[in-house]
């Protein structure tokens, strides 16, 4: 299988490229307008070919494209790869708005190729441990999921045509909403608001299913001094699984459990090892390995995100923008 990486900048060259190689997805070419940097990376990773633009590429030579570009450029290059018949892995966000995502979905259906989206939080080591605990059945099924995902950017738009709210979605919201949707799918009637803060943006969203008795709560923003992340899952047993900063998974057991009467405190189910870091811990390596397996077997493993999977995520944020009188565009 011959793959090319489009975008050898900070994220593509420093993160996606080595993660792909570590995941057994070797690259045959790099595409980047900064050919000097691309040449250095190609020499470092023994990649035989460098192109200055996608227009120089003969797509018939390749099987797949990995795309890691600025938000405003990714959708156009994903469309090029899909139309060229290449299986595509595009970093989030695949499109700058809901309409753009629908266009890419339609292109993929017509081209008959596979298009996956880099949603590495799904594959982060801590999230995989949380999913493993839920799938064990020991703690019941998810009934209420609360995700907090707050960082320090963006405080400026990612492009002249993107609103700051759309930029916030591209940087933080897409991950937070997607993770909540993955852990507890099927909730509906999303509501929310943009909360007034002195720096950046803060958004709070809620969706629920009254018949099933389930609820999802998501809060994301760019007003933090650093990066703060937490996931709370309350189960049908009344247990709480709490993942703190992707580094520690706690069980806060239900009061109905007879075995915890003498010690009702939290139990640590998993804690990140000091030596477990890098691309596997952040999810990039396992996700790209899953993409490789998908191309080879035709069956999407685990929680690999395809374009259609992000439609509910974009639709939820689109509904919030309309309610608040806001727009994807500046």
mmCIF file of C-alpha atoms in Angstrom:
data_model
loop_
_atom_site.group_PDB
_atom_site.id
_atom_site.type_symbol
_atom_site.label_atom_id
_atom_site.label_comp_id
_atom_site.label_asym_id
_atom_site.label_seq_id
_atom_site.Cartn_x
_atom_site.Cartn_y
_atom_site.Cartn_z
ATOM 1 C CA UNK A 1 0.000 0.000 0.000
ATOM 2 C CA UNK A 2 1.420 3.369 -1.051
ATOM 3 C CA UNK A 3 0.376 6.421 0.978
ATOM 4 C CA UNK A 4 1.211 10.112 0.848
ATOM 5 C CA UNK A 5 1.031 12.756 3.550
ATOM 6 C CA UNK A 6 -0.388 16.124 2.503
ATOM 7 C CA UNK A 7 0.832 18.708 4.990
ATOM 8 C CA UNK A 8 4.255 18.359 6.604
ATOM 9 C CA UNK A 9 3.894 21.288 9.006
ATOM 10 C CA UNK A 10 3.888 21.157 12.791
ATOM 11 C CA UNK A 11 1.072 18.637 13.189
ATOM 12 C CA UNK A 12 1.605 16.664 9.989
ATOM 13 C CA UNK A 13 5.393 16.450 10.062
ATOM 14 C CA UNK A 14 5.973 16.310 13.817
ATOM 15 C CA UNK A 15 2.999 14.173 14.894
ATOM 16 C CA UNK A 16 1.142 12.398 12.097
ATOM 17 C CA UNK A 17 4.220 11.338 10.119
ATOM 18 C CA UNK A 18 6.059 9.509 12.947
ATOM 19 C CA UNK A 19 2.770 8.153 14.308
ATOM 20 C CA UNK A 20 1.947 6.660 10.892
ATOM 21 C CA UNK A 21 5.360 5.023 10.640
ATOM 22 C CA UNK A 22 5.075 3.635 14.178
ATOM 23 C CA UNK A 23 1.611 2.289 13.323
ATOM 24 C CA UNK A 24 2.860 0.329 10.311
ATOM 25 C CA UNK A 25 1.489 2.763 7.757
ATOM 26 C CA UNK A 26 4.618 3.722 5.786
ATOM 27 C CA UNK A 27 4.613 6.833 3.600
ATOM 28 C CA UNK A 28 5.839 6.965 0.022
ATOM 29 C CA UNK A 29 5.606 10.746 -0.502
ATOM 30 C CA UNK A 30 5.179 14.115 1.224
ATOM 31 C CA UNK A 31 3.243 17.081 -0.147
ATOM 32 C CA UNK A 32 3.988 20.533 1.248
ATOM 33 C CA UNK A 33 4.646 23.963 -0.213
ATOM 34 C CA UNK A 34 7.601 24.298 2.175
ATOM 35 C CA UNK A 35 9.703 21.866 0.156
ATOM 36 C CA UNK A 36 12.839 22.607 2.183
ATOM 37 C CA UNK A 37 11.188 21.321 5.360
ATOM 38 C CA UNK A 38 9.565 18.444 3.460
ATOM 39 C CA UNK A 39 12.938 17.456 1.990
ATOM 40 C CA UNK A 40 14.492 17.352 5.481
ATOM 41 C CA UNK A 41 11.662 15.168 6.793
ATOM 42 C CA UNK A 42 11.818 12.907 3.748
ATOM 43 C CA UNK A 43 15.535 12.362 4.283
ATOM 44 C CA UNK A 44 15.020 11.746 8.010
ATOM 45 C CA UNK A 45 12.255 9.173 7.457
ATOM 46 C CA UNK A 46 13.560 7.728 4.170
ATOM 47 C CA UNK A 47 10.536 8.871 2.162
ATOM 48 C CA UNK A 48 11.432 8.759 -1.545
ATOM 49 C CA UNK A 49 9.296 11.557 -3.022
ATOM 50 C CA UNK A 50 8.403 15.192 -2.225
ATOM 51 C CA UNK A 51 5.849 17.361 -4.040
ATOM 52 C CA UNK A 52 5.233 21.085 -3.625
ATOM 53 C CA UNK A 53 1.465 20.747 -4.213
ATOM 54 C CA UNK A 54 -1.237 18.145 -4.777
ATOM 55 C CA UNK A 55 -1.441 19.335 -8.375
ATOM 56 C CA UNK A 56 1.957 17.717 -9.036
ATOM 57 C CA UNK A 57 0.824 14.308 -7.785
ATOM 58 C CA UNK A 58 -0.261 11.448 -10.031
ATOM 59 C CA UNK A 59 -2.931 9.935 -7.755
ATOM 60 C CA UNK A 60 -2.919 6.688 -9.740
ATOM 61 C CA UNK A 61 0.438 5.882 -8.138
ATOM 62 C CA UNK A 62 -0.982 5.928 -4.601
ATOM 63 C CA UNK A 63 -3.636 4.081 -2.609
ATOM 64 C CA UNK A 64 -4.268 6.435 0.322
ATOM 65 C CA UNK A 65 -3.760 10.018 1.469
ATOM 66 C CA UNK A 66 -3.243 11.367 4.981
ATOM 67 C CA UNK A 67 -4.131 15.059 5.299
ATOM 68 C CA UNK A 68 -3.018 17.440 8.060
ATOM 69 C CA UNK A 69 -3.466 21.070 6.996
ATOM 70 C CA UNK A 70 -4.881 24.305 8.418
ATOM 71 C CA UNK A 71 -8.645 24.155 8.967
ATOM 72 C CA UNK A 72 -9.423 26.343 5.975
ATOM 73 C CA UNK A 73 -7.496 24.072 3.574
ATOM 74 C CA UNK A 74 -8.371 20.574 4.715
ATOM 75 C CA UNK A 75 -11.776 20.196 3.058
ATOM 76 C CA UNK A 76 -10.450 21.176 -0.384
ATOM 77 C CA UNK A 77 -7.587 18.692 -0.189
ATOM 78 C CA UNK A 78 -9.854 15.962 1.181
ATOM 79 C CA UNK A 79 -12.185 16.574 -1.775
ATOM 80 C CA UNK A 80 -9.212 16.304 -4.165
ATOM 81 C CA UNK A 81 -8.102 13.006 -2.620
ATOM 82 C CA UNK A 82 -11.610 11.518 -2.645
ATOM 83 C CA UNK A 83 -12.267 12.547 -6.259
ATOM 84 C CA UNK A 84 -8.889 11.044 -7.168
ATOM 85 C CA UNK A 85 -10.010 7.669 -5.828
ATOM 86 C CA UNK A 86 -7.716 7.686 -2.801
ATOM 87 C CA UNK A 87 -8.749 6.281 0.559
ATOM 88 C CA UNK A 88 -8.428 9.284 2.847
ATOM 89 C CA UNK A 89 -7.555 10.013 6.456
ATOM 90 C CA UNK A 90 -8.126 13.693 7.222
ATOM 91 C CA UNK A 91 -7.363 15.327 10.542
ATOM 92 C CA UNK A 92 -10.223 17.031 12.355
ATOM 93 C CA UNK A 93 -12.109 19.072 11.401
ATOM 94 C CA UNK A 94 -12.718 17.604 7.936
ATOM 95 C CA UNK A 95 -14.832 20.625 6.933
ATOM 96 C CA UNK A 96 -15.256 24.168 8.299
ATOM 97 C CA UNK A 97 -19.066 23.904 8.577
ATOM 98 C CA UNK A 98 -22.026 21.523 8.329
ATOM 99 C CA UNK A 99 -22.642 22.224 4.640
ATOM 100 C CA UNK A 100 -19.027 21.398 3.837
ATOM 101 C CA UNK A 101 -19.255 18.126 5.737
ATOM 102 C CA UNK A 102 -22.377 17.112 3.793
ATOM 103 C CA UNK A 103 -20.498 17.823 0.546
ATOM 104 C CA UNK A 104 -17.597 15.569 1.565
ATOM 105 C CA UNK A 105 -19.958 12.787 2.652
ATOM 106 C CA UNK A 106 -21.683 12.915 -0.742
ATOM 107 C CA UNK A 107 -18.346 12.884 -2.593
ATOM 108 C CA UNK A 108 -17.227 9.817 -0.626
ATOM 109 C CA UNK A 109 -20.432 7.919 -1.411
ATOM 110 C CA UNK A 110 -20.088 8.667 -5.124
ATOM 111 C CA UNK A 111 -16.379 7.828 -5.271
ATOM 112 C CA UNK A 112 -16.702 4.541 -3.391
ATOM 113 C CA UNK A 113 -13.649 5.196 -1.215
ATOM 114 C CA UNK A 114 -13.156 5.144 2.531
ATOM 115 C CA UNK A 115 -12.709 8.463 4.328
ATOM 116 C CA UNK A 116 -11.851 8.551 8.029
ATOM 117 C CA UNK A 117 -11.323 11.501 10.352
ATOM 118 C CA UNK A 118 -8.537 11.912 12.876
ATOM 119 C CA UNK A 119 -10.405 11.964 16.197
ATOM 120 C CA UNK A 120 -7.497 10.867 18.377
ATOM 121 C CA UNK A 121 -9.301 11.434 21.694
ATOM 122 C CA UNK A 122 -11.402 8.362 20.867
ATOM 123 C CA UNK A 123 -8.154 6.375 20.851
ATOM 124 C CA UNK A 124 -6.314 7.990 23.771
ATOM 125 C CA UNK A 125 -5.100 5.410 26.253
ATOM 126 C CA UNK A 126 -7.319 6.678 29.064
ATOM 127 C CA UNK A 127 -10.453 6.711 26.900
ATOM 128 C CA UNK A 128 -9.723 3.156 25.757
ATOM 129 C CA UNK A 129 -9.491 2.101 29.412
ATOM 130 C CA UNK A 130 -12.830 3.816 30.116
ATOM 131 C CA UNK A 131 -14.486 2.104 27.153
ATOM 132 C CA UNK A 132 -13.008 -1.235 28.252
ATOM 133 C CA UNK A 133 -14.539 -0.790 31.721
ATOM 134 C CA UNK A 134 -17.950 0.013 30.237
ATOM 135 C CA UNK A 135 -17.825 -2.880 27.796
ATOM 136 C CA UNK A 136 -16.977 -5.308 30.606
ATOM 137 C CA UNK A 137 -20.581 -5.021 31.848
ATOM 138 C CA UNK A 138 -19.359 -4.961 35.432
ATOM 139 C CA UNK A 139 -20.503 -1.398 36.054
ATOM 140 C CA UNK A 140 -23.708 -1.298 34.023
ATOM 141 C CA UNK A 141 -24.409 0.844 30.986
ATOM 142 C CA UNK A 142 -23.885 4.586 30.553
ATOM 143 C CA UNK A 143 -26.822 6.747 31.605
ATOM 144 C CA UNK A 144 -25.266 10.188 32.013
ATOM 145 C CA UNK A 145 -22.047 11.379 30.355
ATOM 146 C CA UNK A 146 -20.358 14.673 31.162
ATOM 147 C CA UNK A 147 -17.302 15.820 29.189
ATOM 148 C CA UNK A 148 -15.213 18.913 29.981
ATOM 149 C CA UNK A 149 -12.620 19.933 27.401
ATOM 150 C CA UNK A 150 -11.109 23.375 28.018
ATOM 151 C CA UNK A 151 -7.848 24.694 26.575
ATOM 152 C CA UNK A 152 -6.182 28.055 25.943
ATOM 153 C CA UNK A 153 -6.950 28.526 22.241
ATOM 154 C CA UNK A 154 -8.352 29.795 19.964
ATOM 155 C CA UNK A 155 -8.742 33.417 20.945
ATOM 156 C CA UNK A 156 -8.544 34.498 17.293
ATOM 157 C CA UNK A 157 -10.300 33.025 14.282
ATOM 158 C CA UNK A 158 -8.544 30.376 12.214
ATOM 159 C CA UNK A 159 -9.278 32.232 8.988
ATOM 160 C CA UNK A 160 -10.824 35.407 7.639
ATOM 161 C CA UNK A 161 -14.075 33.621 6.800
ATOM 162 C CA UNK A 162 -14.458 31.590 10.017
ATOM 163 C CA UNK A 163 -16.228 32.937 13.071
ATOM 164 C CA UNK A 164 -14.532 32.598 16.441
ATOM 165 C CA UNK A 165 -17.298 30.195 17.487
ATOM 166 C CA UNK A 166 -16.579 27.961 14.462
ATOM 167 C CA UNK A 167 -12.872 28.119 15.308
ATOM 168 C CA UNK A 168 -13.680 27.029 18.872
ATOM 169 C CA UNK A 169 -15.649 24.090 17.490
ATOM 170 C CA UNK A 170 -12.762 23.150 15.192
ATOM 171 C CA UNK A 171 -10.210 23.217 18.000
ATOM 172 C CA UNK A 172 -12.095 21.965 21.062
ATOM 173 C CA UNK A 173 -15.818 21.430 20.558
ATOM 174 C CA UNK A 174 -15.598 18.765 17.890
ATOM 175 C CA UNK A 175 -13.582 16.524 20.222
ATOM 176 C CA UNK A 176 -15.796 17.095 23.260
ATOM 177 C CA UNK A 177 -19.124 16.561 21.479
ATOM 178 C CA UNK A 178 -17.804 13.569 19.535
ATOM 179 C CA UNK A 179 -16.445 11.852 22.644
ATOM 180 C CA UNK A 180 -19.751 12.294 24.483
ATOM 181 C CA UNK A 181 -21.681 11.037 21.425
ATOM 182 C CA UNK A 182 -19.394 8.008 21.173
ATOM 183 C CA UNK A 183 -19.875 7.074 24.852
ATOM 184 C CA UNK A 184 -23.637 7.624 24.823
ATOM 185 C CA UNK A 185 -25.111 7.747 21.306
ATOM 186 C CA UNK A 186 -28.725 8.451 20.488
ATOM 187 C CA UNK A 187 -29.470 11.475 22.659
ATOM 188 C CA UNK A 188 -31.359 14.269 20.923
ATOM 189 C CA UNK A 189 -32.825 17.777 21.270
ATOM 190 C CA UNK A 190 -29.500 19.511 21.987
ATOM 191 C CA UNK A 191 -29.626 22.836 23.786
ATOM 192 C CA UNK A 192 -26.848 25.115 24.923
ATOM 193 C CA UNK A 193 -25.348 28.547 25.118
ATOM 194 C CA UNK A 194 -22.180 30.546 24.753
ATOM 195 C CA UNK A 195 -21.151 31.659 28.233
ATOM 196 C CA UNK A 196 -19.657 35.100 28.777
ATOM 197 C CA UNK A 197 -15.973 34.989 29.808
ATOM 198 C CA UNK A 198 -13.185 37.574 29.720
ATOM 199 C CA UNK A 199 -10.927 35.593 27.368
ATOM 200 C CA UNK A 200 -11.756 33.312 24.470
ATOM 201 C CA UNK A 201 -15.047 31.434 24.470
ATOM 202 C CA UNK A 202 -16.849 28.970 26.744
ATOM 203 C CA UNK A 203 -19.721 26.814 25.514
ATOM 204 C CA UNK A 204 -22.080 24.519 27.401
ATOM 205 C CA UNK A 205 -24.368 21.998 25.680
ATOM 206 C CA UNK A 206 -26.903 19.416 26.870
ATOM 207 C CA UNK A 207 -28.840 16.698 25.059
ATOM 208 C CA UNK A 208 -31.100 14.003 26.439
ATOM 209 C CA UNK A 209 -33.480 11.142 25.777
ATOM 210 C CA UNK A 210 -36.364 11.360 28.235
ATOM 211 C CA UNK A 211 -37.767 7.947 27.315
ATOM 212 C CA UNK A 212 -34.457 6.154 27.861
ATOM 213 C CA UNK A 213 -33.602 8.333 30.864
ATOM 214 C CA UNK A 214 -30.186 9.310 29.472
ATOM 215 C CA UNK A 215 -28.345 12.610 29.312
ATOM 216 C CA UNK A 216 -25.184 14.095 27.815
ATOM 217 C CA UNK A 217 -23.514 17.262 29.090
ATOM 218 C CA UNK A 218 -20.580 18.892 27.292
ATOM 219 C CA UNK A 219 -18.559 21.948 28.181
ATOM 220 C CA UNK A 220 -15.678 23.230 26.069
ATOM 221 C CA UNK A 221 -13.783 26.446 25.774
ATOM 222 C CA UNK A 222 -10.609 28.364 25.056
ATOM 223 C CA UNK A 223 -10.459 30.427 28.244
ATOM 224 C CA UNK A 224 -8.106 28.196 30.255
ATOM 225 C CA UNK A 225 -4.457 28.769 31.197
ATOM 226 C CA UNK A 226 -3.638 25.210 30.118
ATOM 227 C CA UNK A 227 -5.509 22.094 29.096
ATOM 228 C CA UNK A 228 -8.133 20.628 31.418
ATOM 229 C CA UNK A 229 -10.062 17.500 30.521
ATOM 230 C CA UNK A 230 -12.452 15.252 32.400
ATOM 231 C CA UNK A 231 -15.047 12.608 31.610
ATOM 232 C CA UNK A 232 -17.726 11.482 34.094
ATOM 233 C CA UNK A 233 -19.909 8.480 33.232
ATOM 234 C CA UNK A 234 -22.746 7.596 35.594
ATOM 235 C CA UNK A 235 -23.975 4.076 34.896
ATOM 236 C CA UNK A 236 -27.247 2.233 35.297
ATOM 237 C CA UNK A 237 -25.841 0.696 38.516
ATOM 238 C CA UNK A 238 -25.183 4.141 39.963
ATOM 239 C CA UNK A 239 -21.419 3.739 39.639
ATOM 240 C CA UNK A 240 -19.382 6.715 38.410
ATOM 241 C CA UNK A 241 -16.373 6.218 36.157
ATOM 242 C CA UNK A 242 -14.217 9.351 36.238
ATOM 243 C CA UNK A 243 -11.365 9.939 33.798
ATOM 244 C CA UNK A 244 -9.183 12.858 34.900
ATOM 245 C CA UNK A 245 -6.954 14.654 32.365
ATOM 246 C CA UNK A 246 -6.652 11.429 30.360
ATOM 247 C CA UNK A 247 -4.228 10.190 33.013
ATOM 248 C CA UNK A 248 -6.269 8.457 35.747
ATOM 249 C CA UNK A 249 -9.486 6.441 35.691
ATOM 250 C CA UNK A 250 -11.359 6.242 38.986
ATOM 251 C CA UNK A 251 -14.359 4.196 40.054
ATOM 252 C CA UNK A 252 -16.684 5.899 42.491
ATOM 253 C CA UNK A 253 -18.899 2.966 43.436
ATOM 254 C CA UNK A 254 -22.647 2.984 43.907
ATOM 255 C CA UNK A 255 -24.030 3.089 47.414
ATOM 256 C CA UNK A 256 -26.103 -0.002 46.613
ATOM 257 C CA UNK A 257 -22.957 -2.133 46.365
ATOM 258 C CA UNK A 258 -22.722 -4.136 49.615
ATOM 259 C CA UNK A 259 -18.986 -4.649 49.203
ATOM 260 C CA UNK A 260 -18.154 -0.938 49.538
ATOM 261 C CA UNK A 261 -19.927 -0.273 52.841
ATOM 262 C CA UNK A 262 -16.689 -0.338 54.820
ATOM 263 C CA UNK A 263 -14.767 1.739 52.284
ATOM 264 C CA UNK A 264 -16.969 3.993 50.152
ATOM 265 C CA UNK A 265 -14.028 5.938 48.690
ATOM 266 C CA UNK A 266 -12.867 6.032 45.076
ATOM 267 C CA UNK A 267 -10.847 3.204 43.525
ATOM 268 C CA UNK A 268 -8.191 3.821 40.888
ATOM 269 C CA UNK A 269 -8.825 1.422 37.989
ATOM 270 C CA UNK A 270 -6.001 2.726 35.794
ATOM 271 C CA UNK A 271 -3.248 5.306 36.030
ATOM 272 C CA UNK A 272 -0.938 6.367 33.262
ATOM 273 C CA UNK A 273 2.525 4.871 33.577
ATOM 274 C CA UNK A 274 5.456 7.327 33.484
ATOM 275 C CA UNK A 275 6.777 5.388 30.481
ATOM 276 C CA UNK A 276 3.495 5.236 28.553
ATOM 277 C CA UNK A 277 3.617 8.379 26.481
ATOM 278 C CA UNK A 278 3.955 9.529 22.932
ATOM 279 C CA UNK A 279 1.694 8.709 20.034
ATOM 280 C CA UNK A 280 0.064 5.650 21.613
ATOM 281 C CA UNK A 281 -0.972 7.516 24.779
ATOM 282 C CA UNK A 282 -2.397 10.422 22.758
ATOM 283 C CA UNK A 283 -4.245 8.035 20.450
ATOM 284 C CA UNK A 284 -2.537 8.845 17.150
ATOM 285 C CA UNK A 285 -0.695 5.531 16.747
ATOM 286 C CA UNK A 286 -3.653 3.245 17.571
ATOM 287 C CA UNK A 287 -5.982 5.315 15.374
ATOM 288 C CA UNK A 288 -3.701 5.168 12.331
ATOM 289 C CA UNK A 289 -3.195 1.437 12.898
ATOM 290 C CA UNK A 290 -6.992 1.074 12.877
ATOM 291 C CA UNK A 291 -7.161 3.033 9.602
ATOM 292 C CA UNK A 292 -4.529 0.709 8.121
ATOM 293 C CA UNK A 293 -6.523 -2.347 9.238
ATOM 294 C CA UNK A 294 -9.708 -0.819 7.789
ATOM 295 C CA UNK A 295 -8.112 -0.472 4.357
ATOM 296 C CA UNK A 296 -6.781 -4.020 4.478
ATOM 297 C CA UNK A 297 -9.866 -5.782 5.846
ATOM 298 C CA UNK A 298 -12.737 -3.553 4.742
ATOM 299 C CA UNK A 299 -14.178 -3.609 8.270
ATOM 300 C CA UNK A 300 -13.848 -0.520 10.463
ATOM 301 C CA UNK A 301 -12.294 -1.563 13.784
ATOM 302 C CA UNK A 302 -13.358 -0.164 17.134
ATOM 303 C CA UNK A 303 -14.367 3.459 17.203
ATOM 304 C CA UNK A 304 -12.647 4.592 14.004
ATOM 305 C CA UNK A 305 -14.486 7.772 12.941
ATOM 306 C CA UNK A 306 -15.811 8.034 9.405
ATOM 307 C CA UNK A 307 -17.255 11.200 7.886
ATOM 308 C CA UNK A 308 -20.871 10.162 8.521
ATOM 309 C CA UNK A 309 -20.111 9.661 12.218
ATOM 310 C CA UNK A 310 -19.464 13.372 12.581
ATOM 311 C CA UNK A 311 -22.802 14.497 11.145
ATOM 312 C CA UNK A 312 -24.556 14.450 14.582
ATOM 313 C CA UNK A 313 -21.610 16.373 16.061
ATOM 314 C CA UNK A 314 -21.765 19.135 13.430
ATOM 315 C CA UNK A 315 -25.579 19.174 13.544
ATOM 316 C CA UNK A 316 -25.609 19.682 17.320
ATOM 317 C CA UNK A 317 -23.266 22.654 17.081
ATOM 318 C CA UNK A 318 -25.146 24.027 14.074
ATOM 319 C CA UNK A 319 -28.365 23.980 16.133
ATOM 320 C CA UNK A 320 -26.614 25.901 18.924
ATOM 321 C CA UNK A 321 -25.296 28.535 16.507
ATOM 322 C CA UNK A 322 -28.769 29.097 15.078
ATOM 323 C CA UNK A 323 -30.320 29.366 18.545
ATOM 324 C CA UNK A 324 -27.713 31.937 19.589
ATOM 325 C CA UNK A 325 -28.020 33.895 16.352
ATOM 326 C CA UNK A 326 -24.434 33.005 15.426
ATOM 327 C CA UNK A 327 -22.853 31.632 12.276
ATOM 328 C CA UNK A 328 -20.066 29.367 11.057
ATOM 329 C CA UNK A 329 -18.722 32.277 9.032
ATOM 330 C CA UNK A 330 -17.328 35.583 10.257
#
